[in-house]
């Protein structure tokens, strides 16, 4: 696993726990207009991969079809730490930050799609029991899988 | 101003207010490894432009030197709204999401850099009075300006 500033590197276990608990991540794709394109999504982790759902059309779906290389970012800021002698301004944030580079693919296989959507419902609406994904949701919703290639995590 | 899903578009005023109040944004750049690279930063708005500070070296600085086209994303999730009939799963998030595409440049001019750093200190450590940026902070810290080209905002 590569690392950004080694001094503040999260361990693999810390990264895995953070990815399981975080509610929102940001998917970045290459836009055909020559800009990166970043939007927030809900997501789940399954077998070390990231799954999110979205409408089957739209900008990020088009971008992924043109270039599968994506970045997935998750962060959490929990306040400012005044008196940090290592920063020029003696102030620093308390945060966790995980950056994942990987490849995205649209999940077409119905069973896999159903599994991912079930996990998404379980994570975000845990009050729902007996989760079943209706046929129209399987066809009306796209599921994207991101297979991580490089994962880095920092925490302070 | 272009829009993503028009039905939920934020007005220019709503976007401006949200950008002023938000604590964290995510800057996405093009990586030389062929992946987008997204990290969270603190930021301020000045005259319609975005300013953030960071160490003068590192990945995003290198990326910006290679390609100035960036995306800057700000979001806020405030819970799930069960019973949303428009979504296949009848569930939706309550959120604000602003996506800015623009060009980034490193601010070298000392007076501009000092102005941006002063605003950053004012925003994030408002308890500090009589803000003065010491010489070593001006040289030890980089300031990046993003000039927006396309701004879109969605809220539900």
mmCIF file of C-alpha atoms in Angstrom:
data_model
loop_
_atom_site.group_PDB
_atom_site.id
_atom_site.type_symbol
_atom_site.label_atom_id
_atom_site.label_comp_id
_atom_site.label_asym_id
_atom_site.label_seq_id
_atom_site.Cartn_x
_atom_site.Cartn_y
_atom_site.Cartn_z
ATOM 1 C CA UNK A 1 0.000 0.000 0.000
ATOM 2 C CA UNK A 2 1.466 3.350 -0.983
ATOM 3 C CA UNK A 3 1.330 6.209 1.437
ATOM 4 C CA UNK A 4 1.049 9.947 1.398
ATOM 5 C CA UNK A 5 2.802 11.699 4.348
ATOM 6 C CA UNK A 6 4.151 8.582 6.075
ATOM 7 C CA UNK A 7 4.200 10.240 9.473
ATOM 8 C CA UNK A 8 0.406 10.300 9.628
ATOM 9 C CA UNK A 9 -0.343 7.125 7.719
ATOM 10 C CA UNK A 10 -3.392 5.121 8.765
ATOM 11 C CA UNK A 11 -2.920 1.382 9.108
ATOM 12 C CA UNK A 12 -4.784 -0.978 6.775
ATOM 13 C CA UNK A 13 -7.089 -1.860 9.678
ATOM 14 C CA UNK A 14 -7.837 1.799 10.433
ATOM 15 C CA UNK A 15 -8.584 2.426 6.769
ATOM 16 C CA UNK A 16 -10.889 -0.613 6.550
ATOM 17 C CA UNK A 17 -12.822 0.418 9.671
ATOM 18 C CA UNK A 18 -13.160 3.994 8.471
ATOM 19 C CA UNK A 19 -14.463 2.902 5.068
ATOM 20 C CA UNK A 20 -17.061 0.686 6.763
ATOM 21 C CA UNK A 21 -18.332 3.482 9.010
ATOM 22 C CA UNK A 22 -18.226 6.448 6.623
ATOM 23 C CA UNK A 23 -21.559 7.513 5.134
ATOM 24 C CA UNK A 24 -20.396 9.521 2.130
ATOM 25 C CA UNK A 25 -17.581 9.189 -0.394
ATOM 26 C CA UNK A 26 -16.680 11.214 -3.465
ATOM 27 C CA UNK A 27 -16.187 9.611 -6.838
ATOM 28 C CA UNK A 28 -13.971 11.460 -9.288
ATOM 29 C CA UNK A 29 -13.966 10.682 -12.984
ATOM 30 C CA UNK A 30 -12.387 12.187 -16.086
ATOM 31 C CA UNK A 31 -14.846 14.477 -17.837
ATOM 32 C CA UNK A 32 -15.017 14.727 -21.614
ATOM 33 C CA UNK A 33 -14.829 18.518 -21.143
ATOM 34 C CA UNK A 34 -11.236 18.215 -19.931
ATOM 35 C CA UNK A 35 -12.002 18.610 -16.223
ATOM 36 C CA UNK A 36 -12.110 16.093 -13.409
ATOM 37 C CA UNK A 37 -15.687 15.584 -12.207
ATOM 38 C CA UNK A 38 -16.315 14.860 -8.526
ATOM 39 C CA UNK A 39 -19.630 14.058 -6.832
ATOM 40 C CA UNK A 40 -20.640 12.656 -3.469
ATOM 41 C CA UNK A 41 -22.271 9.228 -3.234
ATOM 42 C CA UNK A 42 -23.443 6.776 -0.620
ATOM 43 C CA UNK A 43 -21.511 3.520 -0.838
ATOM 44 C CA UNK A 44 -20.803 0.137 0.687
ATOM 45 C CA UNK A 45 -17.676 -1.985 0.907
ATOM 46 C CA UNK A 46 -17.937 -5.618 -0.185
ATOM 47 C CA UNK A 47 -14.976 -7.983 -0.376
ATOM 48 C CA UNK A 48 -12.612 -5.011 -0.462
ATOM 49 C CA UNK A 49 -14.396 -3.290 -3.323
ATOM 50 C CA UNK A 50 -16.573 -0.170 -3.317
ATOM 51 C CA UNK A 51 -20.133 -0.205 -4.628
ATOM 52 C CA UNK A 52 -22.410 2.764 -5.147
ATOM 53 C CA UNK A 53 -25.702 3.193 -6.923
ATOM 54 C CA UNK A 54 -26.957 5.975 -9.123
ATOM 55 C CA UNK A 55 -29.274 6.686 -11.999
ATOM 56 C CA UNK A 56 -28.252 4.740 -15.120
ATOM 57 C CA UNK A 57 -27.625 7.913 -17.110
ATOM 58 C CA UNK A 58 -25.813 11.115 -16.356
ATOM 59 C CA UNK A 59 -22.357 12.558 -16.318
ATOM 60 C CA UNK A 60 -20.372 10.195 -14.110
ATOM 61 C CA UNK A 61 -21.761 7.145 -15.917
ATOM 62 C CA UNK A 62 -20.751 8.629 -19.264
ATOM 63 C CA UNK A 63 -17.312 9.479 -17.923
ATOM 64 C CA UNK A 64 -16.719 5.952 -16.592
ATOM 65 C CA UNK A 65 -17.583 4.509 -19.990
ATOM 66 C CA UNK A 66 -14.871 6.706 -21.543
ATOM 67 C CA UNK A 67 -12.228 6.159 -18.859
ATOM 68 C CA UNK A 68 -12.508 3.612 -16.063
ATOM 69 C CA UNK A 69 -9.746 5.183 -13.947
ATOM 70 C CA UNK A 70 -11.334 6.874 -10.965
ATOM 71 C CA UNK A 71 -10.530 8.254 -7.532
ATOM 72 C CA UNK A 72 -12.707 7.593 -4.492
ATOM 73 C CA UNK A 73 -12.186 9.862 -1.500
ATOM 74 C CA UNK A 74 -13.568 9.638 2.040
ATOM 75 C CA UNK A 75 -12.815 12.138 4.768
ATOM 76 C CA UNK A 76 -13.885 13.149 8.254
ATOM 77 C CA UNK A 77 -13.001 16.408 9.958
ATOM 78 C CA UNK A 78 -13.510 16.556 13.681
ATOM 79 C CA UNK A 79 -12.200 19.970 14.569
ATOM 80 C CA UNK A 80 -9.174 22.180 14.679
ATOM 81 C CA UNK A 81 -6.161 21.465 16.836
ATOM 82 C CA UNK A 82 -4.598 24.744 17.858
ATOM 83 C CA UNK A 83 -0.992 24.512 18.934
ATOM 84 C CA UNK A 84 0.338 22.125 16.319
ATOM 85 C CA UNK A 85 4.044 23.054 16.235
ATOM 86 C CA UNK A 86 4.658 21.189 12.977
ATOM 87 C CA UNK A 87 2.513 23.481 10.870
ATOM 88 C CA UNK A 88 3.690 26.946 9.828
ATOM 89 C CA UNK A 89 0.533 28.406 11.356
ATOM 90 C CA UNK A 90 0.754 26.266 14.519
ATOM 91 C CA UNK A 91 -2.783 25.081 13.779
ATOM 92 C CA UNK A 92 -3.959 21.845 12.273
ATOM 93 C CA UNK A 93 -7.141 19.951 11.645
ATOM 94 C CA UNK A 94 -8.059 16.680 13.251
ATOM 95 C CA UNK A 95 -9.095 14.503 10.378
ATOM 96 C CA UNK A 96 -9.125 11.179 8.618
ATOM 97 C CA UNK A 97 -8.639 11.056 4.882
ATOM 98 C CA UNK A 98 -8.610 8.023 2.613
ATOM 99 C CA UNK A 99 -7.834 8.271 -1.084
ATOM 100 C CA UNK A 100 -8.425 5.293 -3.338
ATOM 101 C CA UNK A 101 -7.356 5.050 -6.954
ATOM 102 C CA UNK A 102 -8.926 2.254 -8.902
ATOM 103 C CA UNK A 103 -11.033 1.130 -11.816
ATOM 104 C CA UNK A 104 -14.784 1.479 -12.092
ATOM 105 C CA UNK A 105 -17.186 -0.789 -13.895
ATOM 106 C CA UNK A 106 -20.941 -0.895 -14.242
ATOM 107 C CA UNK A 107 -22.365 -4.036 -12.608
ATOM 108 C CA UNK A 108 -24.698 -5.711 -15.092
ATOM 109 C CA UNK A 109 -25.071 -9.141 -13.522
ATOM 110 C CA UNK A 110 -28.441 -9.185 -11.727
ATOM 111 C CA UNK A 111 -27.390 -11.257 -8.687
ATOM 112 C CA UNK A 112 -24.351 -9.042 -7.993
ATOM 113 C CA UNK A 113 -26.419 -5.923 -8.467
ATOM 114 C CA UNK A 114 -29.071 -7.202 -6.082
ATOM 115 C CA UNK A 115 -26.409 -8.068 -3.496
ATOM 116 C CA UNK A 116 -24.886 -4.590 -3.647
ATOM 117 C CA UNK A 117 -28.272 -2.835 -3.489
ATOM 118 C CA UNK A 118 -29.287 -4.999 -0.532
ATOM 119 C CA UNK A 119 -26.118 -3.978 1.323
ATOM 120 C CA UNK A 120 -26.753 -0.307 0.484
ATOM 121 C CA UNK A 121 -30.306 -0.538 1.882
ATOM 122 C CA UNK A 122 -28.984 -2.367 4.966
ATOM 123 C CA UNK A 123 -26.352 0.327 5.603
ATOM 124 C CA UNK A 124 -28.509 3.409 5.058
ATOM 125 C CA UNK A 125 -31.966 2.298 6.155
ATOM 126 C CA UNK A 126 -31.213 -0.263 8.877
ATOM 127 C CA UNK A 127 -34.764 0.092 10.190
ATOM 128 C CA UNK A 128 -36.030 -1.779 7.112
ATOM 129 C CA UNK A 129 -36.302 -5.499 7.838
ATOM 130 C CA UNK A 130 -36.706 -8.264 5.271
ATOM 131 C CA UNK A 131 -34.972 -6.354 2.508
ATOM 132 C CA UNK A 132 -36.073 -7.258 -0.990
ATOM 133 C CA UNK A 133 -35.084 -5.298 -4.060
ATOM 134 C CA UNK A 134 -38.074 -5.011 -6.433
ATOM 135 C CA UNK A 135 -37.518 -5.826 -10.091
ATOM 136 C CA UNK A 136 -38.034 -2.180 -11.180
ATOM 137 C CA UNK A 137 -35.269 -1.033 -8.845
ATOM 138 C CA UNK A 138 -32.855 -3.521 -10.337
ATOM 139 C CA UNK A 139 -33.546 -2.192 -13.801
ATOM 140 C CA UNK A 140 -34.055 1.461 -12.839
ATOM 141 C CA UNK A 141 -30.866 1.822 -10.827
ATOM 142 C CA UNK A 142 -27.265 1.422 -11.895
ATOM 143 C CA UNK A 143 -24.653 -0.086 -9.609
ATOM 144 C CA UNK A 144 -20.985 0.779 -10.059
ATOM 145 C CA UNK A 145 -18.120 -1.267 -8.619
ATOM 146 C CA UNK A 146 -14.733 0.294 -7.927
ATOM 147 C CA UNK A 147 -11.824 -2.102 -7.601
ATOM 148 C CA UNK A 148 -9.099 -0.344 -5.580
ATOM 149 C CA UNK A 149 -5.591 -0.310 -6.961
ATOM 150 C CA UNK A 150 -3.851 2.140 -4.614
ATOM 151 C CA UNK A 151 -5.212 3.010 -1.166
ATOM 152 C CA UNK A 152 -3.678 5.664 1.063
ATOM 153 C CA UNK A 153 -4.921 6.948 4.383
ATOM 154 C CA UNK A 154 -3.866 9.813 6.627
ATOM 155 C CA UNK A 155 -5.085 10.712 10.093
ATOM 156 C CA UNK A 156 -4.094 13.382 12.575
ATOM 157 C CA UNK B 1 -24.606 28.669 -15.133
ATOM 158 C CA UNK B 2 -24.991 25.080 -16.226
ATOM 159 C CA UNK B 3 -27.021 22.717 -14.143
ATOM 160 C CA UNK B 4 -27.108 19.070 -13.289
ATOM 161 C CA UNK B 5 -30.605 17.714 -12.557
ATOM 162 C CA UNK B 6 -32.535 20.925 -13.127
ATOM 163 C CA UNK B 7 -35.376 19.910 -10.861
ATOM 164 C CA UNK B 8 -33.165 20.205 -7.778
ATOM 165 C CA UNK B 9 -30.929 23.055 -8.885
ATOM 166 C CA UNK B 10 -29.709 25.455 -6.238
ATOM 167 C CA UNK B 11 -29.946 29.156 -7.046
ATOM 168 C CA UNK B 12 -26.773 31.210 -7.413
ATOM 169 C CA UNK B 13 -27.531 32.785 -4.023
ATOM 170 C CA UNK B 14 -27.964 29.395 -2.333
ATOM 171 C CA UNK B 15 -24.693 28.203 -3.854
ATOM 172 C CA UNK B 16 -22.833 31.328 -2.727
ATOM 173 C CA UNK B 17 -24.163 31.026 0.832
ATOM 174 C CA UNK B 18 -23.318 27.335 0.999
ATOM 175 C CA UNK B 19 -19.757 27.936 -0.220
ATOM 176 C CA UNK B 20 -19.274 30.612 2.433
ATOM 177 C CA UNK B 21 -20.490 28.379 5.264
ATOM 178 C CA UNK B 22 -18.940 25.039 4.263
ATOM 179 C CA UNK B 23 -15.804 24.018 6.156
ATOM 180 C CA UNK B 24 -14.359 21.437 3.777
ATOM 181 C CA UNK B 25 -14.093 21.080 0.018
ATOM 182 C CA UNK B 26 -12.438 18.477 -2.175
ATOM 183 C CA UNK B 27 -9.972 19.425 -4.866
ATOM 184 C CA UNK B 28 -9.591 17.003 -7.759
ATOM 185 C CA UNK B 29 -6.644 17.137 -10.128
ATOM 186 C CA UNK B 30 -5.319 15.002 -12.967
ATOM 187 C CA UNK B 31 -2.629 12.632 -11.702
ATOM 188 C CA UNK B 32 0.404 11.747 -13.793
ATOM 189 C CA UNK B 33 -0.408 8.101 -12.999
ATOM 190 C CA UNK B 34 -3.552 8.309 -15.126
ATOM 191 C CA UNK B 35 -6.004 8.629 -12.227
ATOM 192 C CA UNK B 36 -7.918 11.603 -10.899
ATOM 193 C CA UNK B 37 -6.588 12.614 -7.459
ATOM 194 C CA UNK B 38 -9.011 14.005 -4.877
ATOM 195 C CA UNK B 39 -8.217 15.355 -1.426
ATOM 196 C CA UNK B 40 -10.088 17.401 1.156
ATOM 197 C CA UNK B 41 -8.990 20.938 1.954
ATOM 198 C CA UNK B 42 -10.081 23.899 4.019
ATOM 199 C CA UNK B 43 -10.837 26.898 1.831
ATOM 200 C CA UNK B 44 -12.175 30.421 1.618
ATOM 201 C CA UNK B 45 -14.109 32.283 -1.057
ATOM 202 C CA UNK B 46 -12.799 35.677 -2.150
ATOM 203 C CA UNK B 47 -14.278 37.702 -4.984
ATOM 204 C CA UNK B 48 -15.930 34.579 -6.354
ATOM 205 C CA UNK B 49 -12.729 32.546 -6.391
ATOM 206 C CA UNK B 50 -11.645 29.670 -4.155
ATOM 207 C CA UNK B 51 -8.404 29.790 -2.178
ATOM 208 C CA UNK B 52 -6.837 26.974 -0.199
ATOM 209 C CA UNK B 53 -3.435 26.516 1.375
ATOM 210 C CA UNK B 54 -1.181 23.504 1.520
ATOM 211 C CA UNK B 55 2.457 22.499 1.718
ATOM 212 C CA UNK B 56 4.381 23.783 -1.308
ATOM 213 C CA UNK B 57 5.297 20.281 -2.470
ATOM 214 C CA UNK B 58 3.299 17.114 -2.846
ATOM 215 C CA UNK B 59 1.011 15.426 -5.268
ATOM 216 C CA UNK B 60 -1.744 17.962 -5.884
ATOM 217 C CA UNK B 61 0.785 20.756 -6.411
ATOM 218 C CA UNK B 62 2.643 18.631 -8.950
ATOM 219 C CA UNK B 63 -0.613 17.735 -10.684
ATOM 220 C CA UNK B 64 -1.708 21.377 -10.950
ATOM 221 C CA UNK B 65 1.594 22.279 -12.583
ATOM 222 C CA UNK B 66 0.937 19.616 -15.245
ATOM 223 C CA UNK B 67 -2.756 20.392 -15.774
ATOM 224 C CA UNK B 68 -4.547 23.406 -14.324
ATOM 225 C CA UNK B 69 -8.032 22.018 -14.933
ATOM 226 C CA UNK B 70 -9.527 21.001 -11.606
ATOM 227 C CA UNK B 71 -12.816 20.177 -9.938
ATOM 228 C CA UNK B 72 -13.790 21.533 -6.531
ATOM 229 C CA UNK B 73 -16.632 19.780 -4.737
ATOM 230 C CA UNK B 74 -18.526 20.734 -1.570
ATOM 231 C CA UNK B 75 -21.329 18.676 -0.070
ATOM 232 C CA UNK B 76 -23.465 18.378 3.026
ATOM 233 C CA UNK B 77 -25.607 15.392 3.929
ATOM 234 C CA UNK B 78 -28.214 15.930 6.584
ATOM 235 C CA UNK B 79 -29.983 12.606 6.702
ATOM 236 C CA UNK B 80 -32.143 10.225 4.799
ATOM 237 C CA UNK B 81 -35.621 11.048 3.610
ATOM 238 C CA UNK B 82 -37.708 7.896 3.611
ATOM 239 C CA UNK B 83 -40.745 7.996 1.385
ATOM 240 C CA UNK B 84 -39.325 9.742 -1.638
ATOM 241 C CA UNK B 85 -41.642 8.513 -4.405
ATOM 242 C CA UNK B 86 -39.325 9.712 -7.182
ATOM 243 C CA UNK B 87 -36.541 7.279 -6.380
ATOM 244 C CA UNK B 88 -36.744 3.607 -7.302
ATOM 245 C CA UNK B 89 -36.103 2.690 -3.657
ATOM 246 C CA UNK B 90 -38.533 5.336 -2.319
ATOM 247 C CA UNK B 91 -35.670 6.677 -0.216
ATOM 248 C CA UNK B 92 -33.482 9.690 -0.775
ATOM 249 C CA UNK B 93 -30.867 11.724 1.005
ATOM 250 C CA UNK B 94 -31.274 15.289 2.117
ATOM 251 C CA UNK B 95 -28.205 17.013 0.807
ATOM 252 C CA UNK B 96 -26.535 19.983 -0.791
ATOM 253 C CA UNK B 97 -23.918 19.411 -3.440
ATOM 254 C CA UNK B 98 -21.919 21.984 -5.361
ATOM 255 C CA UNK B 99 -19.522 21.035 -8.152
ATOM 256 C CA UNK B 100 -17.148 23.624 -9.573
ATOM 257 C CA UNK B 101 -14.971 23.145 -12.613
ATOM 258 C CA UNK B 102 -12.240 25.686 -13.052
ATOM 259 C CA UNK B 103 -8.572 26.455 -13.352
ATOM 260 C CA UNK B 104 -6.053 26.377 -10.535
ATOM 261 C CA UNK B 105 -2.963 28.496 -10.151
ATOM 262 C CA UNK B 106 -0.363 28.859 -7.434
ATOM 263 C CA UNK B 107 -0.482 32.339 -5.902
ATOM 264 C CA UNK B 108 3.055 33.738 -5.868
ATOM 265 C CA UNK B 109 2.348 37.409 -5.222
ATOM 266 C CA UNK B 110 3.037 38.035 -1.520
ATOM 267 C CA UNK B 111 0.216 40.513 -0.880
ATOM 268 C CA UNK B 112 -2.404 38.217 -2.443
ATOM 269 C CA UNK B 113 -1.033 35.236 -0.575
ATOM 270 C CA UNK B 114 -1.137 37.125 2.710
ATOM 271 C CA UNK B 115 -4.726 38.213 2.045
ATOM 272 C CA UNK B 116 -5.847 34.654 1.379
ATOM 273 C CA UNK B 117 -4.019 33.223 4.406
ATOM 274 C CA UNK B 118 -5.519 35.939 6.602
ATOM 275 C CA UNK B 119 -9.009 34.994 5.429
ATOM 276 C CA UNK B 120 -8.278 31.316 6.055
ATOM 277 C CA UNK B 121 -7.144 32.067 9.618
ATOM 278 C CA UNK B 122 -10.202 34.296 10.126
ATOM 279 C CA UNK B 123 -12.562 31.566 8.936
ATOM 280 C CA UNK B 124 -11.075 28.621 10.819
ATOM 281 C CA UNK B 125 -9.679 30.177 13.995
ATOM 282 C CA UNK B 126 -12.036 33.118 14.607
ATOM 283 C CA UNK B 127 -10.865 33.283 18.235
ATOM 284 C CA UNK B 128 -7.548 34.698 17.022
ATOM 285 C CA UNK B 129 -7.619 38.490 17.005
ATOM 286 C CA UNK B 130 -5.143 40.801 15.304
ATOM 287 C CA UNK B 131 -4.222 38.293 12.615
ATOM 288 C CA UNK B 132 -0.744 38.690 11.205
ATOM 289 C CA UNK B 133 0.871 36.126 8.934
ATOM 290 C CA UNK B 134 4.548 35.679 9.887
ATOM 291 C CA UNK B 135 7.131 35.793 7.102
ATOM 292 C CA UNK B 136 8.001 32.083 7.483
ATOM 293 C CA UNK B 137 4.367 31.113 6.945
ATOM 294 C CA UNK B 138 4.229 33.092 3.725
ATOM 295 C CA UNK B 139 7.259 31.247 2.400
ATOM 296 C CA UNK B 140 6.507 27.873 4.026
ATOM 297 C CA UNK B 141 2.921 27.626 2.815
ATOM 298 C CA UNK B 142 1.542 27.517 -0.699
ATOM 299 C CA UNK B 143 -1.738 29.173 -1.631
ATOM 300 C CA UNK B 144 -3.743 27.948 -4.603
ATOM 301 C CA UNK B 145 -6.458 29.965 -6.321
ATOM 302 C CA UNK B 146 -9.232 28.260 -8.275
ATOM 303 C CA UNK B 147 -11.084 30.426 -10.765
ATOM 304 C CA UNK B 148 -14.493 28.822 -11.366
ATOM 305 C CA UNK B 149 -15.608 28.254 -14.931
ATOM 306 C CA UNK B 150 -18.722 26.099 -14.444
ATOM 307 C CA UNK B 151 -20.635 25.970 -11.170
ATOM 308 C CA UNK B 152 -23.551 23.615 -10.547
ATOM 309 C CA UNK B 153 -25.491 23.035 -7.365
ATOM 310 C CA UNK B 154 -28.125 20.529 -6.329
ATOM 311 C CA UNK B 155 -30.149 20.361 -3.145
ATOM 312 C CA UNK B 156 -32.903 18.044 -1.950
#
